Each structure stands twice: as C-alpha cells, then as structure tokens.
mmCIF file of C-alpha atoms in Angstrom:
data_model
loop_
_atom_site.group_PDB
_atom_site.id
_atom_site.type_symbol
_atom_site.label_atom_id
_atom_site.label_comp_id
_atom_site.label_asym_id
_atom_site.label_seq_id
_atom_site.Cartn_x
_atom_site.Cartn_y
_atom_site.Cartn_z
ATOM 1 C CA SER A 268 56.875 -11.011 -29.918
ATOM 2 C CA ALA A 269 56.989 -13.700 -26.270
ATOM 3 C CA ALA A 270 55.945 -10.351 -24.187
ATOM 4 C CA ILE A 271 53.198 -9.794 -26.228
ATOM 5 C CA LYS A 272 51.923 -13.667 -26.294
ATOM 6 C CA LYS A 273 52.006 -13.973 -22.452
ATOM 7 C CA MET A 274 50.974 -9.866 -22.188
ATOM 8 C CA ALA A 275 46.973 -11.050 -20.599
ATOM 9 C CA GLU A 276 49.504 -12.994 -17.570
ATOM 10 C CA PHE A 277 51.349 -9.403 -16.273
ATOM 11 C CA LYS A 278 50.282 -8.074 -13.653
ATOM 12 C CA ALA A 279 50.931 -4.246 -13.129
ATOM 13 C CA GLN A 280 54.769 -4.524 -12.118
ATOM 14 C CA ASP A 281 55.477 -6.930 -14.673
ATOM 15 C CA CYS A 282 54.157 -3.588 -17.596
ATOM 16 C CA ALA A 283 55.258 -1.175 -15.755
ATOM 17 C CA ASN A 284 58.990 -2.534 -15.536
ATOM 18 C CA THR A 285 59.048 -4.661 -18.896
ATOM 19 C CA VAL A 286 58.458 -0.741 -20.604
ATOM 20 C CA TRP A 287 60.975 0.632 -18.481
ATOM 21 C CA SER A 288 63.106 -1.569 -19.376
ATOM 22 C CA PHE A 289 62.787 -1.067 -23.261
ATOM 23 C CA ALA A 290 63.195 2.619 -22.607
ATOM 24 C CA VAL A 291 66.400 2.182 -20.275
ATOM 25 C CA LEU A 292 67.695 0.929 -23.670
ATOM 26 C CA ARG A 293 65.975 2.633 -26.415
ATOM 27 C CA CYS A 294 63.906 0.211 -27.621
ATOM 28 C CA VAL A 295 60.896 1.166 -29.401
ATOM 29 C CA ASP A 296 59.016 -1.972 -30.361
ATOM 30 C CA SER A 297 55.326 -0.113 -31.153
ATOM 31 C CA PRO A 298 53.231 -3.937 -30.888
ATOM 32 C CA LEU A 299 54.951 -4.554 -27.600
ATOM 33 C CA LEU A 300 53.775 -0.672 -26.285
ATOM 34 C CA ASP A 301 50.881 -1.449 -27.906
ATOM 35 C CA ALA A 302 50.423 -4.236 -26.188
ATOM 36 C CA LEU A 303 51.553 -2.868 -23.259
ATOM 37 C CA SER A 304 49.071 0.466 -22.978
ATOM 38 C CA SER A 305 46.367 -2.063 -23.411
ATOM 39 C CA ALA A 306 47.318 -4.129 -20.150
ATOM 40 C CA ALA A 307 48.030 -0.957 -18.353
ATOM 41 C CA LEU A 308 45.069 0.755 -18.734
ATOM 42 C CA ASN A 309 43.058 -2.889 -17.513
ATOM 43 C CA LEU A 310 45.659 -2.924 -14.739
ATOM 44 C CA MET A 311 45.831 0.898 -13.819
ATOM 45 C CA GLU A 312 43.103 0.277 -10.724
ATOM 46 C CA VAL A 313 46.031 -1.460 -8.744
ATOM 47 C CA TYR A 314 49.612 0.965 -10.681
ATOM 48 C CA THR A 315 51.499 2.040 -7.292
ATOM 49 C CA THR A 316 53.398 5.598 -7.485
ATOM 50 C CA VAL A 317 56.212 3.658 -8.576
ATOM 51 C CA ASP A 318 54.485 1.568 -11.272
ATOM 52 C CA LEU A 319 52.488 5.172 -12.705
ATOM 53 C CA THR A 320 55.964 7.000 -12.674
ATOM 54 C CA GLN A 321 58.114 4.159 -14.060
ATOM 55 C CA THR A 322 55.343 4.205 -16.900
ATOM 56 C CA ALA A 323 55.337 7.906 -17.433
ATOM 57 C CA TRP A 324 59.215 7.985 -17.326
ATOM 58 C CA SER A 325 59.312 5.703 -19.934
ATOM 59 C CA LEU A 326 56.770 6.584 -22.681
ATOM 60 C CA ALA A 327 58.304 10.094 -22.108
ATOM 61 C CA ILE A 328 61.952 8.710 -23.017
ATOM 62 C CA CYS A 329 60.244 6.589 -26.530
ATOM 63 C CA GLN A 330 59.074 9.453 -27.255
ATOM 64 C CA CYS A 331 55.194 7.730 -27.483
ATOM 65 C CA ARG A 332 52.555 10.295 -26.234
ATOM 66 C CA ASP A 333 49.759 7.725 -25.790
ATOM 67 C CA VAL A 334 46.972 9.637 -24.709
ATOM 68 C CA PRO A 335 44.549 7.649 -23.139
ATOM 69 C CA LEU A 336 47.413 5.863 -21.205
ATOM 70 C CA MET A 337 49.062 8.885 -19.947
ATOM 71 C CA SER A 338 45.546 10.759 -19.027
ATOM 72 C CA ALA A 339 44.683 6.967 -16.776
ATOM 73 C CA ILE A 340 48.009 7.607 -15.847
ATOM 74 C CA ALA A 341 47.081 11.114 -14.460
ATOM 75 C CA SER A 342 43.904 10.452 -13.064
ATOM 76 C CA ARG A 343 45.620 7.558 -11.164
ATOM 77 C CA SER A 344 47.796 10.032 -10.004
ATOM 78 C CA VAL A 345 45.791 12.859 -8.410
ATOM 79 C CA PRO A 346 44.816 11.249 -5.521
ATOM 80 C CA ASN A 347 47.239 9.117 -4.757
ATOM 81 C CA ILE A 348 50.028 12.745 -5.332
ATOM 82 C CA TRP A 349 50.235 12.057 -1.667
ATOM 83 C CA ALA A 350 51.996 9.343 -1.185
ATOM 84 C CA PHE A 351 54.508 9.916 -4.010
ATOM 85 C CA ALA A 352 58.224 10.187 -2.928
ATOM 86 C CA ILE A 353 59.517 13.972 -4.423
ATOM 87 C CA GLN A 354 61.665 12.768 -7.128
ATOM 88 C CA ASP A 355 58.405 10.621 -8.009
ATOM 89 C CA ILE A 356 56.930 14.010 -8.376
ATOM 90 C CA GLY A 357 59.350 15.506 -10.514
ATOM 91 C CA ASN A 358 59.590 12.660 -12.812
ATOM 92 C CA ILE A 359 56.352 12.241 -13.259
ATOM 93 C CA VAL A 360 55.818 16.142 -14.307
ATOM 94 C CA TRP A 361 59.167 15.796 -16.740
ATOM 95 C CA ALA A 362 57.636 13.215 -18.338
ATOM 96 C CA PHE A 363 54.030 15.325 -19.183
ATOM 97 C CA ALA A 364 55.987 18.763 -20.091
ATOM 98 C CA THR A 365 58.522 15.984 -22.200
ATOM 99 C CA LEU A 366 55.500 14.619 -24.270
ATOM 100 C CA THR A 367 53.788 18.251 -24.140
ATOM 101 C CA PHE A 368 50.561 16.181 -22.532
ATOM 102 C CA SER A 369 49.685 19.071 -20.474
ATOM 103 C CA ASP A 370 46.422 18.237 -17.552
ATOM 104 C CA THR A 371 46.279 20.874 -14.789
ATOM 105 C CA PRO A 372 44.443 18.287 -12.245
ATOM 106 C CA LEU A 373 48.221 17.118 -12.259
ATOM 107 C CA PHE A 374 50.543 19.790 -11.891
ATOM 108 C CA GLU A 375 47.819 21.486 -9.141
ATOM 109 C CA SER A 376 48.289 18.623 -7.262
ATOM 110 C CA SER A 377 51.847 17.666 -7.673
ATOM 111 C CA ALA A 378 52.539 21.526 -6.646
ATOM 112 C CA SER A 379 50.541 21.220 -3.674
ATOM 113 C CA ALA A 380 52.606 18.226 -2.577
ATOM 114 C CA SER A 381 55.849 19.084 -3.901
ATOM 115 C CA GLN A 382 55.917 22.037 -1.513
ATOM 116 C CA LEU A 383 55.532 20.221 2.027
ATOM 117 C CA LYS A 384 58.641 17.684 0.229
ATOM 118 C CA ILE A 385 60.675 20.428 -1.325
ATOM 119 C CA HIS A 386 63.299 20.019 1.204
ATOM 120 C CA GLU A 387 63.991 16.553 0.422
ATOM 121 C CA ALA A 388 64.781 17.404 -3.622
ATOM 122 C CA THR A 389 67.980 17.431 -5.543
ATOM 123 C CA PRO A 390 68.937 19.399 -7.747
ATOM 124 C CA GLN A 391 68.309 17.502 -10.424
ATOM 125 C CA THR A 392 65.088 17.268 -9.482
ATOM 126 C CA LEU A 393 64.587 20.747 -8.186
ATOM 127 C CA ALA A 394 65.494 21.728 -11.862
ATOM 128 C CA ASN A 395 63.344 19.377 -13.500
ATOM 129 C CA THR A 396 60.127 20.041 -11.892
ATOM 130 C CA ALA A 397 60.938 23.984 -12.909
ATOM 131 C CA TRP A 398 61.774 22.942 -16.068
ATOM 132 C CA ALA A 399 57.999 20.710 -16.254
ATOM 133 C CA TYR A 400 56.435 23.662 -15.137
ATOM 134 C CA ALA A 401 58.030 26.795 -17.618
ATOM 135 C CA ILE A 402 57.867 23.818 -20.575
ATOM 136 C CA LEU A 403 53.821 23.911 -20.274
ATOM 137 C CA SER A 404 53.291 27.648 -19.175
ATOM 138 C CA GLU A 405 52.055 26.441 -15.484
ATOM 139 C CA CYS A 406 52.756 29.494 -13.688
ATOM 140 C CA HIS A 407 52.401 27.978 -9.466
ATOM 141 C CA GLU A 408 53.951 30.671 -7.741
ATOM 142 C CA PRO A 409 54.082 28.685 -4.508
ATOM 143 C CA LEU A 410 55.753 25.866 -5.875
ATOM 144 C CA PHE A 411 58.214 28.173 -7.213
ATOM 145 C CA ASP A 412 59.175 30.188 -3.667
ATOM 146 C CA ALA A 413 59.331 26.515 -2.544
ATOM 147 C CA ILE A 414 61.906 25.638 -5.388
ATOM 148 C CA SER A 415 63.573 29.173 -4.745
ATOM 149 C CA ALA A 416 63.701 28.658 -1.332
ATOM 150 C CA SER A 417 65.276 25.166 -1.606
ATOM 151 C CA ALA A 418 67.940 26.085 -4.213
ATOM 152 C CA LEU A 419 69.217 28.696 -2.241
ATOM 153 C CA VAL A 420 70.205 26.064 0.433
ATOM 154 C CA THR A 421 71.804 23.646 -1.454
ATOM 155 C CA ILE A 422 73.572 25.530 -4.256
ATOM 156 C CA SER A 423 76.403 24.798 -3.932
ATOM 157 C CA GLU A 424 75.834 21.004 -4.857
ATOM 158 C CA PHE A 425 73.857 22.499 -8.476
ATOM 159 C CA GLU A 426 76.175 21.189 -11.933
ATOM 160 C CA GLU A 427 75.903 23.618 -14.646
ATOM 161 C CA GLN A 428 72.601 21.874 -16.232
ATOM 162 C CA SER A 429 70.622 22.121 -13.245
ATOM 163 C CA LEU A 430 72.240 25.504 -12.844
ATOM 164 C CA SER A 431 71.147 26.321 -16.379
ATOM 165 C CA ILE A 432 67.644 24.692 -16.571
ATOM 166 C CA LEU A 433 67.171 26.112 -13.324
ATOM 167 C CA ALA A 434 67.965 30.086 -14.624
ATOM 168 C CA TRP A 435 65.790 29.445 -17.891
ATOM 169 C CA SER A 436 62.645 28.246 -16.288
ATOM 170 C CA PHE A 437 62.527 31.173 -13.978
ATOM 171 C CA ALA A 438 63.513 33.478 -16.856
ATOM 172 C CA THR A 439 60.609 31.109 -18.804
ATOM 173 C CA LEU A 440 57.220 32.054 -16.486
ATOM 174 C CA ALA A 441 58.661 35.398 -15.593
ATOM 175 C CA TYR A 442 59.148 34.576 -12.450
ATOM 176 C CA CYS A 443 62.318 36.832 -10.468
ATOM 177 C CA ASN A 444 63.400 35.367 -7.801
ATOM 178 C CA ARG A 445 66.579 38.496 -7.033
ATOM 179 C CA PRO A 446 68.574 36.040 -4.730
ATOM 180 C CA LEU A 447 67.920 32.940 -6.267
ATOM 181 C CA LEU A 448 69.261 34.715 -9.405
ATOM 182 C CA HIS A 449 72.477 36.258 -8.043
ATOM 183 C CA ALA A 450 72.987 32.815 -5.907
ATOM 184 C CA ILE A 451 72.798 31.381 -9.816
ATOM 185 C CA SER A 452 75.188 33.199 -11.500
ATOM 186 C CA LYS A 453 77.556 33.303 -8.619
ATOM 187 C CA ALA A 454 76.914 29.503 -8.111
ATOM 188 C CA SER A 455 77.929 29.725 -12.349
ATOM 189 C CA LEU A 456 81.417 31.408 -12.349
ATOM 190 C CA PRO A 457 83.464 29.232 -11.438
ATOM 191 C CA MET A 458 81.946 26.321 -13.955
ATOM 192 C CA LEU A 459 81.416 28.379 -16.953
ATOM 193 C CA PRO A 460 84.679 26.197 -18.609
ATOM 194 C CA GLU A 461 81.962 22.888 -18.047
ATOM 195 C CA PHE A 462 78.737 24.938 -19.806
ATOM 196 C CA LYS A 463 77.867 23.704 -22.779
ATOM 197 C CA THR A 464 76.803 25.844 -25.349
ATOM 198 C CA GLN A 465 73.445 25.465 -25.212
ATOM 199 C CA GLY A 466 73.919 26.123 -21.719
ATOM 200 C CA LEU A 467 75.395 28.439 -21.199
ATOM 201 C CA THR A 468 72.981 30.758 -24.095
ATOM 202 C CA ASN A 469 70.676 29.732 -22.289
ATOM 203 C CA THR A 470 71.979 30.772 -19.018
ATOM 204 C CA VAL A 471 72.737 34.406 -20.560
ATOM 205 C CA TRP A 472 68.959 34.803 -21.959
ATOM 206 C CA ALA A 473 67.227 33.854 -18.761
ATOM 207 C CA PHE A 474 69.445 36.650 -17.243
ATOM 208 C CA ALA A 475 68.784 39.089 -19.780
ATOM 209 C CA VAL A 476 64.802 38.237 -19.174
ATOM 210 C CA ILE A 477 64.729 39.202 -16.517
ATOM 211 C CA TYR A 478 67.103 41.834 -16.372
ATOM 212 C CA SER A 479 64.291 43.600 -18.922
ATOM 213 C CA MET A 480 62.229 42.847 -16.754
ATOM 214 C CA SER A 481 63.467 44.484 -13.571
ATOM 215 C CA SER A 482 64.024 47.664 -12.393
ATOM 216 C CA ASP A 483 66.789 46.804 -11.161
ATOM 217 C CA SER A 484 69.714 48.104 -13.668
ATOM 218 C CA GLY A 485 72.620 46.231 -11.532
ATOM 219 C CA LEU A 486 70.825 43.119 -11.346
ATOM 220 C CA LEU A 487 72.871 41.262 -14.190
ATOM 221 C CA THR A 488 76.144 43.017 -13.672
ATOM 222 C CA ARG A 489 76.017 41.814 -9.750
ATOM 223 C CA GLY A 490 75.297 39.234 -10.771
ATOM 224 C CA MET A 491 76.348 37.017 -13.470
ATOM 225 C CA PHE A 492 79.829 39.242 -13.526
ATOM 226 C CA SER A 493 80.418 38.881 -9.815
ATOM 227 C CA ASP A 494 80.554 41.343 -7.554
ATOM 228 C CA GLY A 495 83.097 43.853 -9.410
ATOM 229 C CA ASP A 496 81.573 45.466 -12.564
ATOM 230 C CA ALA A 497 80.905 44.777 -15.935
ATOM 231 C CA SER A 498 84.366 44.625 -17.186
ATOM 232 C CA SER A 499 85.159 41.166 -15.814
ATOM 233 C CA THR A 500 82.825 39.878 -18.216
ATOM 234 C CA SER A 501 85.483 39.021 -20.697
ATOM 235 C CA GLU A 502 86.636 36.348 -17.965
ATOM 236 C CA ALA A 503 82.769 35.532 -17.457
ATOM 237 C CA GLY A 504 81.915 35.016 -21.290
ATOM 238 C CA VAL A 505 84.341 31.501 -21.117
ATOM 239 C CA GLN A 506 82.125 29.288 -22.222
ATOM 240 C CA GLN A 507 73.646 23.870 -22.198
ATOM 241 C CA LYS A 508 69.410 23.459 -21.618
#
C-alpha cells in the first residue's frame, strides 16, 4: 500500500524494478500490479530496453496477462529491438510466449535482430528463443537456421533441459535440421540419467516426429541410439521440456 500511495512519484526504472522484485519473490499483489501497470503505460515512452525486458519477464512470472501493457511493451520494443542484447530479446519473446500473447511485428523484428547477434547467445537463450517461436507457431526459417548454426558450435555446453527444449521446438514447428538433431542426440546420450521424465519424453517425441517426416530412415537410430544399431536402445533408454 505504501508503494501505491507513492506511485505518482515513480519513474520508469522504479516501476520496472518494483514489478521485477515482486516477480522474483513470487508475490502477486493485484492492486499493486494494477497501479504499476497504469504508471508504466504513462511512462512507456521513456522505458529502456532493460525496463521493457524486466517488465515483460515479470508479468510472465506472475502470470499476469495485462493486454494493454503487453501491447505497449511490444509497440515500444519493435522500433528499438536492434538495441536489445540477445539475452533480452530471448527473454521478451519467452515472456510473450509464456503468456500466449502473439504479436507478429515483435516476433518478426526480434527474429531479424537475433540473427545478427545469435553468436552471443547462451544455450539457454537459444533454447528459450526457439521454444517461444514454437509455442506461438511462429516459424521463422532464417532465425531457426541461425539458432541451428550457433547451437552446433556450442552443443557441448548445453544442459539436458536446453537440449530437450531445442529438440521439442524444432519438432513442434516441423523444422528438420539433420546436423543439429544428430548433435542433440549425441550430446544427450551421456546425460540420459540426468533427464527428468518430461524432458526425456519430449526429446523422444521430438525425434519420433522428425523421423516420421524424414526420408532418412536411419535418422533416429543413427542419432539417438549412437553410431551403432538399434540394439543399443536398452542402454540409452534410462532416464524434463
């Protein structure tokens, strides 16, 4: 209530930092969020890329699908997207996808900007970006080609969750990139005991979907089941998104 009373004095960074803090604490205060939303809309013209990313991420964490505020964030972000760091682009599209809020101009501009900065992306950012586009059925081939190229270089740095998310995203959009899929399968094998159930099932599902679309009948067996034959499945089938 104290923050609400002082809301008229809040600057853009104050709004962004406050909503971020409550999101980190997983504390959803509807009256405060409403007050912050109104203040943010009035200050949107001076929101920085960091303010925009923090606010979108926080709304997603709080599961607050504030349509006017999300629309304003998108409108403010599009003309400034080239100033966003690659992680911030990944976070903002992740936030919109989490809230199932589709905004074509935002996703198109984010795809274009991401391609030039994709070499700076961490495995998690690559996976989250692919996931966001897949969730909203936004298939942008040049972006996914760039994600594939970057992931192939850094595949050894991927954790099991990012591998699973990446495979699931490509399969969901029916986008087959054989070199990437083979790399994912080889990187996944040593980590299978670390996979959570959802991650394991999503990964297997992804390979099955790609296999069903592919004329390469050996894609699944040569990849997920190592360089041998399908007899190695019993070892690979040990045990996330």
